Amino acid sequence: MPEKLTVLVVGASRGLGLGLAEEWCGRDWNVIATERNPSKGLEALARRYQNLEIEKLDITDAASVRRLRERLAEHRLDILFVNAGIAKAAGATPATAMEADFLDMMLTNALSPVRLVELFEDLVRADGVIAVMTSGLASIANNTGGFSELYSASKAALNMLMKCFASRHPNDTRAILLVAPGWVRTDMGGSNAPLSIEESVPLVVETVARHRGKPGLRFVDRHGNTLPW
Ligand SMILES: NC(=O)c1ccc[n+]([C@@H]2O[C@H](COP(=O)([O-])OP(=O)(O)OC[C@H]3O[C@@H](n4cnc5c(N)ncnc54)[C@H](OP(=O)(O)O)[C@@H]3O)[C@@H](O)[C@H]2O)c1
């Protein structure tokens, strides 16, 4: 029997992260899913699947990230998927936004995911994938204005920091993916979003799976199409 594949989903308490954990559980992977606080969604998933392990993590808390790294020291990951993110100051411009909102987004969406990748990357197998959830709004080339300027800036910063990470690992054999899931109905995406979690997540999972064994950094949408930086 081939060994089961393992994925770590960071930020899986609800929304897309919970959907990713559920999708990989259904595909019979070993799934390690993190929550900041006890998540009813993960609790329900754990009742359905024995292949789910729940861990506690706040991505912005360095001690919490280090503790999880120590707990997972003996694990080997086929996929590391950093999904955690926040959106604030939706209608604001740099002139009107609260500084604290911008700083929170830069810390949660840009700095902390890459710091986590730095600390966990040696757990990812040579043919594995390091994936981070970004957004189509991170694309500077596609920007036509008018949408969540400060959130977009934090995701563009995430993309830049992942590009810097990839540049520092020129001989890395793993795929490094920045994945945009589309506009999805979650607490963050809101009820007007055109996509359900069930419509986005399986495509994201397929795209990530297709990149196993394909080294290099890519910024892609849920279908795997390349997006302009
Ligand atoms: N929905 C969309 O249309 C859309 C589009 C493009 C990109 N995205 C990106 O997709 C990802 C998931 O978004 P979503 O729509 O599912 O949002 P969501 O429903 O608001 O869920 C966000 C998830 O991130 C977790 N999280 C936030 N801050 C965290 C922290 N400091 N440490 C650990 N976990 C933390 C949350 O945990 P708690 O429950 O503890 O808060 C929750 O599990 C985000 O990176 C988002 O930017 C979403």
XYZ file of C-alpha atoms and ligand atoms in Angstrom:
277
model
C 0.000 0.000 0.000
C 1.469 3.401 -0.909
C 1.992 5.755 2.028
C -0.811 8.305 2.507
C 0.002 11.825 1.390
C 0.047 14.590 3.991
C -1.111 18.211 3.792
C -0.883 20.963 6.403
C -3.619 23.597 5.982
C -2.839 26.727 7.987
C -5.975 28.729 8.864
C -8.678 26.075 8.476
C -11.309 27.055 11.049
C -13.870 28.262 8.460
C -14.329 29.504 4.910
C -11.905 28.372 2.229
C -9.455 26.830 4.705
C -12.149 24.580 6.174
C -13.213 23.721 2.625
C -9.620 22.775 1.729
C -9.320 20.562 4.814
C -12.629 18.842 3.949
C -11.620 18.307 0.321
C -8.281 16.724 1.252
C -9.944 14.589 3.981
C -12.349 13.301 1.313
C -9.369 12.421 -0.892
C -8.012 10.300 1.973
C -4.927 12.404 2.667
C -3.533 12.827 6.170
C -4.763 16.329 6.939
C -3.283 18.559 9.609
C -5.524 21.608 9.954
C -4.936 24.608 12.194
C -7.351 26.787 14.142
C -6.748 29.819 16.374
C -9.739 29.010 18.572
C -11.884 25.881 18.750
C -13.685 25.625 15.399
C -17.106 24.002 15.196
C -16.451 23.290 11.514
C -13.229 21.385 12.187
C -14.835 19.628 15.151
C -17.610 18.344 12.869
C -15.059 17.328 10.220
C -13.044 15.386 12.817
C -16.198 13.393 13.658
C -16.460 12.335 9.992
C -12.784 11.712 9.227
C -10.117 9.880 11.229
C -7.421 11.211 8.902
C -7.806 14.757 10.330
C -5.530 16.136 13.022
C -6.329 19.567 14.485
C -3.551 21.862 15.720
C -3.650 25.282 17.359
C -1.899 28.196 15.648
C -2.016 31.961 15.365
C 0.067 32.814 12.345
C 1.025 36.233 13.751
C 2.308 34.788 17.036
C 5.946 33.708 16.558
C 5.932 31.513 19.674
C 2.769 29.730 18.503
C 4.325 29.099 15.064
C 7.532 27.769 16.657
C 5.561 25.459 18.965
C 3.698 23.940 16.007
C 6.962 23.499 14.100
C 8.351 21.574 17.085
C 5.214 19.417 17.371
C 5.409 18.533 13.669
C 9.176 17.926 13.621
C 8.781 14.242 12.703
C 6.159 14.854 10.001
C 6.910 15.087 6.300
C 4.540 17.200 4.222
C 3.570 16.691 0.587
C 1.774 20.017 0.616
C 2.070 23.017 2.896
C -0.922 25.305 2.252
C -0.979 28.668 4.044
C -4.539 29.960 3.751
C -4.930 32.317 6.736
C -5.766 35.892 5.845
C -7.824 38.913 6.876
C -9.524 41.794 5.059
C -10.125 45.164 6.673
C -10.661 48.765 5.592
C -12.532 47.619 2.463
C -13.718 51.024 1.223
C -10.737 53.020 2.478
C -7.870 54.689 0.646
C -4.420 55.305 2.140
C -5.728 58.747 3.151
C -8.746 57.454 5.068
C -7.676 54.024 6.357
C -6.864 53.386 9.992
C -3.146 52.681 10.250
C -3.835 49.766 12.574
C -5.967 48.042 9.903
C -3.214 48.341 7.318
C -0.582 47.090 9.752
C -2.791 44.125 10.758
C -3.198 43.119 7.123
C 0.490 43.489 6.331
C 1.348 41.343 9.346
C -1.295 38.646 8.789
C -1.402 38.526 4.984
C 2.189 39.288 3.965
C 4.836 38.906 6.669
C 3.465 36.020 8.753
C 2.693 33.561 5.902
C 6.223 33.925 4.530
C 7.781 33.647 7.983
C 5.820 30.426 8.469
C 6.982 29.140 5.088
C 10.595 29.896 6.088
C 10.197 27.855 9.266
C 8.246 24.908 7.793
C 9.773 24.566 4.322
C 12.244 21.872 5.385
C 9.308 19.610 6.311
C 8.055 19.671 2.706
C 9.205 16.751 0.548
C 11.437 17.324 -2.484
C 8.506 16.774 -4.884
C 6.054 18.676 -2.696
C 4.249 21.985 -3.013
C 4.493 25.106 -0.888
C 1.255 27.005 -1.570
C 0.004 30.304 -0.187
C -3.474 31.740 -0.720
C -3.141 35.085 -2.430
C -5.775 36.979 -4.445
C -6.374 38.161 -7.985
C -6.336 41.610 -6.363
C -2.589 41.115 -5.728
C -1.913 41.622 -9.428
C -0.470 45.095 -10.036
C -0.709 44.600 -13.807
C -4.451 43.785 -13.636
C -5.341 46.555 -11.199
C -8.070 48.838 -12.513
C -8.649 50.578 -9.183
C -11.608 50.734 -6.884
C -11.243 47.490 -4.944
C -10.004 47.107 -1.371
C -6.809 49.073 -1.935
C -5.069 48.254 1.328
C -5.996 44.553 1.248
C -4.759 44.399 -2.364
C -1.488 46.020 -1.271
C -1.013 43.418 1.464
C -1.520 40.552 -0.999
C 0.843 42.210 -3.525
C 3.385 42.387 -0.681
C 2.797 38.683 0.000
C 3.506 37.892 -3.654
C 6.684 39.986 -3.568
C 7.956 38.310 -0.390
C 7.274 34.854 -1.856
C 9.148 35.905 -4.988
C 12.072 36.950 -2.768
C 11.847 33.587 -0.947
C 11.936 31.714 -4.261
C 14.922 33.790 -5.426
C 16.818 32.794 -2.300
C 16.148 29.092 -3.125
C 17.123 28.919 -6.806
C 17.713 25.144 -6.777
C 14.547 24.265 -4.880
C 12.855 21.185 -6.346
C 9.446 22.049 -4.880
C 6.668 23.959 -6.607
C 5.978 27.290 -4.940
C 2.449 28.491 -5.676
C 0.610 31.727 -5.049
C -3.017 30.703 -5.625
C -5.963 33.059 -6.228
C -9.214 31.205 -5.422
C -11.614 33.582 -7.211
C -14.251 35.679 -5.440
C -15.911 33.228 -3.056
C -18.883 33.422 -0.648
C -17.255 33.283 2.793
C -17.241 35.634 5.789
C -14.536 37.569 3.928
C -15.915 37.277 0.391
C -19.483 38.205 1.437
C -22.803 37.012 0.065
C -22.512 38.751 -3.335
C -19.509 36.701 -4.443
C -20.244 34.609 -7.538
C -18.556 31.388 -6.369
C -19.440 28.962 -3.590
C -16.715 27.266 -1.553
C -17.659 23.992 -3.298
C -17.077 25.620 -6.703
C -13.653 27.054 -5.846
C -11.955 24.611 -3.493
C -11.809 21.420 -5.639
C -10.225 23.460 -8.452
C -7.645 24.914 -6.049
C -6.839 21.419 -4.745
C -6.538 20.017 -8.299
C -4.243 22.885 -9.303
C -1.997 22.316 -6.301
C -1.952 18.542 -6.913
C -0.970 19.025 -10.570
C 2.120 20.982 -9.498
C 3.689 18.216 -7.393
C 7.122 17.490 -8.857
C 7.145 20.730 -10.893
C 9.720 23.097 -9.401
C 9.408 26.851 -9.604
C 7.349 29.824 -8.461
C 3.973 30.525 -10.091
C 1.150 33.014 -9.485
C -1.975 31.192 -10.651
C -5.759 31.271 -10.446
C -7.842 28.315 -9.202
C -7.730 26.723 -12.666
C -3.924 26.880 -12.740
C -3.812 29.700 -15.287
C -0.866 32.058 -14.857
C -1.760 35.530 -13.571
C 0.280 38.641 -14.392
C 2.320 39.975 -11.505
N -13.245 34.764 -0.135
C -12.679 35.331 -1.192
O -13.387 35.796 -2.120
C -11.183 35.397 -1.333
C -10.664 35.864 -2.548
C -9.280 35.910 -2.707
C -8.453 35.479 -1.693
N -8.988 35.041 -0.508
C -8.046 34.599 0.512
O -8.377 33.271 0.899
C -8.005 33.044 2.270
C -9.217 32.532 3.034
O -10.247 33.509 2.932
P -11.757 33.249 3.346
O -12.591 33.926 2.353
O -11.981 31.817 3.665
O -11.805 34.130 4.694
P -12.521 33.889 6.094
O -13.796 33.161 5.919
O -12.537 35.228 6.746
O -11.482 32.909 6.858
C -10.189 33.358 7.159
C -9.417 32.234 7.800
O -8.113 32.724 8.140
C -7.894 32.482 9.523
N -7.010 33.473 10.134
C -7.105 34.821 10.103
N -6.125 35.376 10.829
C -5.394 34.349 11.329
C -4.270 34.271 12.172
N -3.680 35.363 12.698
N -3.761 33.056 12.470
C -4.347 31.931 11.988
N -5.436 31.935 11.201
C -5.963 33.138 10.902
C -9.287 32.545 10.149
O -9.265 31.997 11.453
P -10.271 32.523 12.634
O -11.553 31.744 12.460
O -9.543 32.198 13.879
O -10.475 33.999 12.432
C -10.067 31.762 9.108
O -9.856 30.376 9.274
C -7.470 34.379 2.780
O -6.066 34.399 2.678
C -8.074 35.389 1.819
O -7.333 36.579 1.741
C -10.328 34.981 -0.310
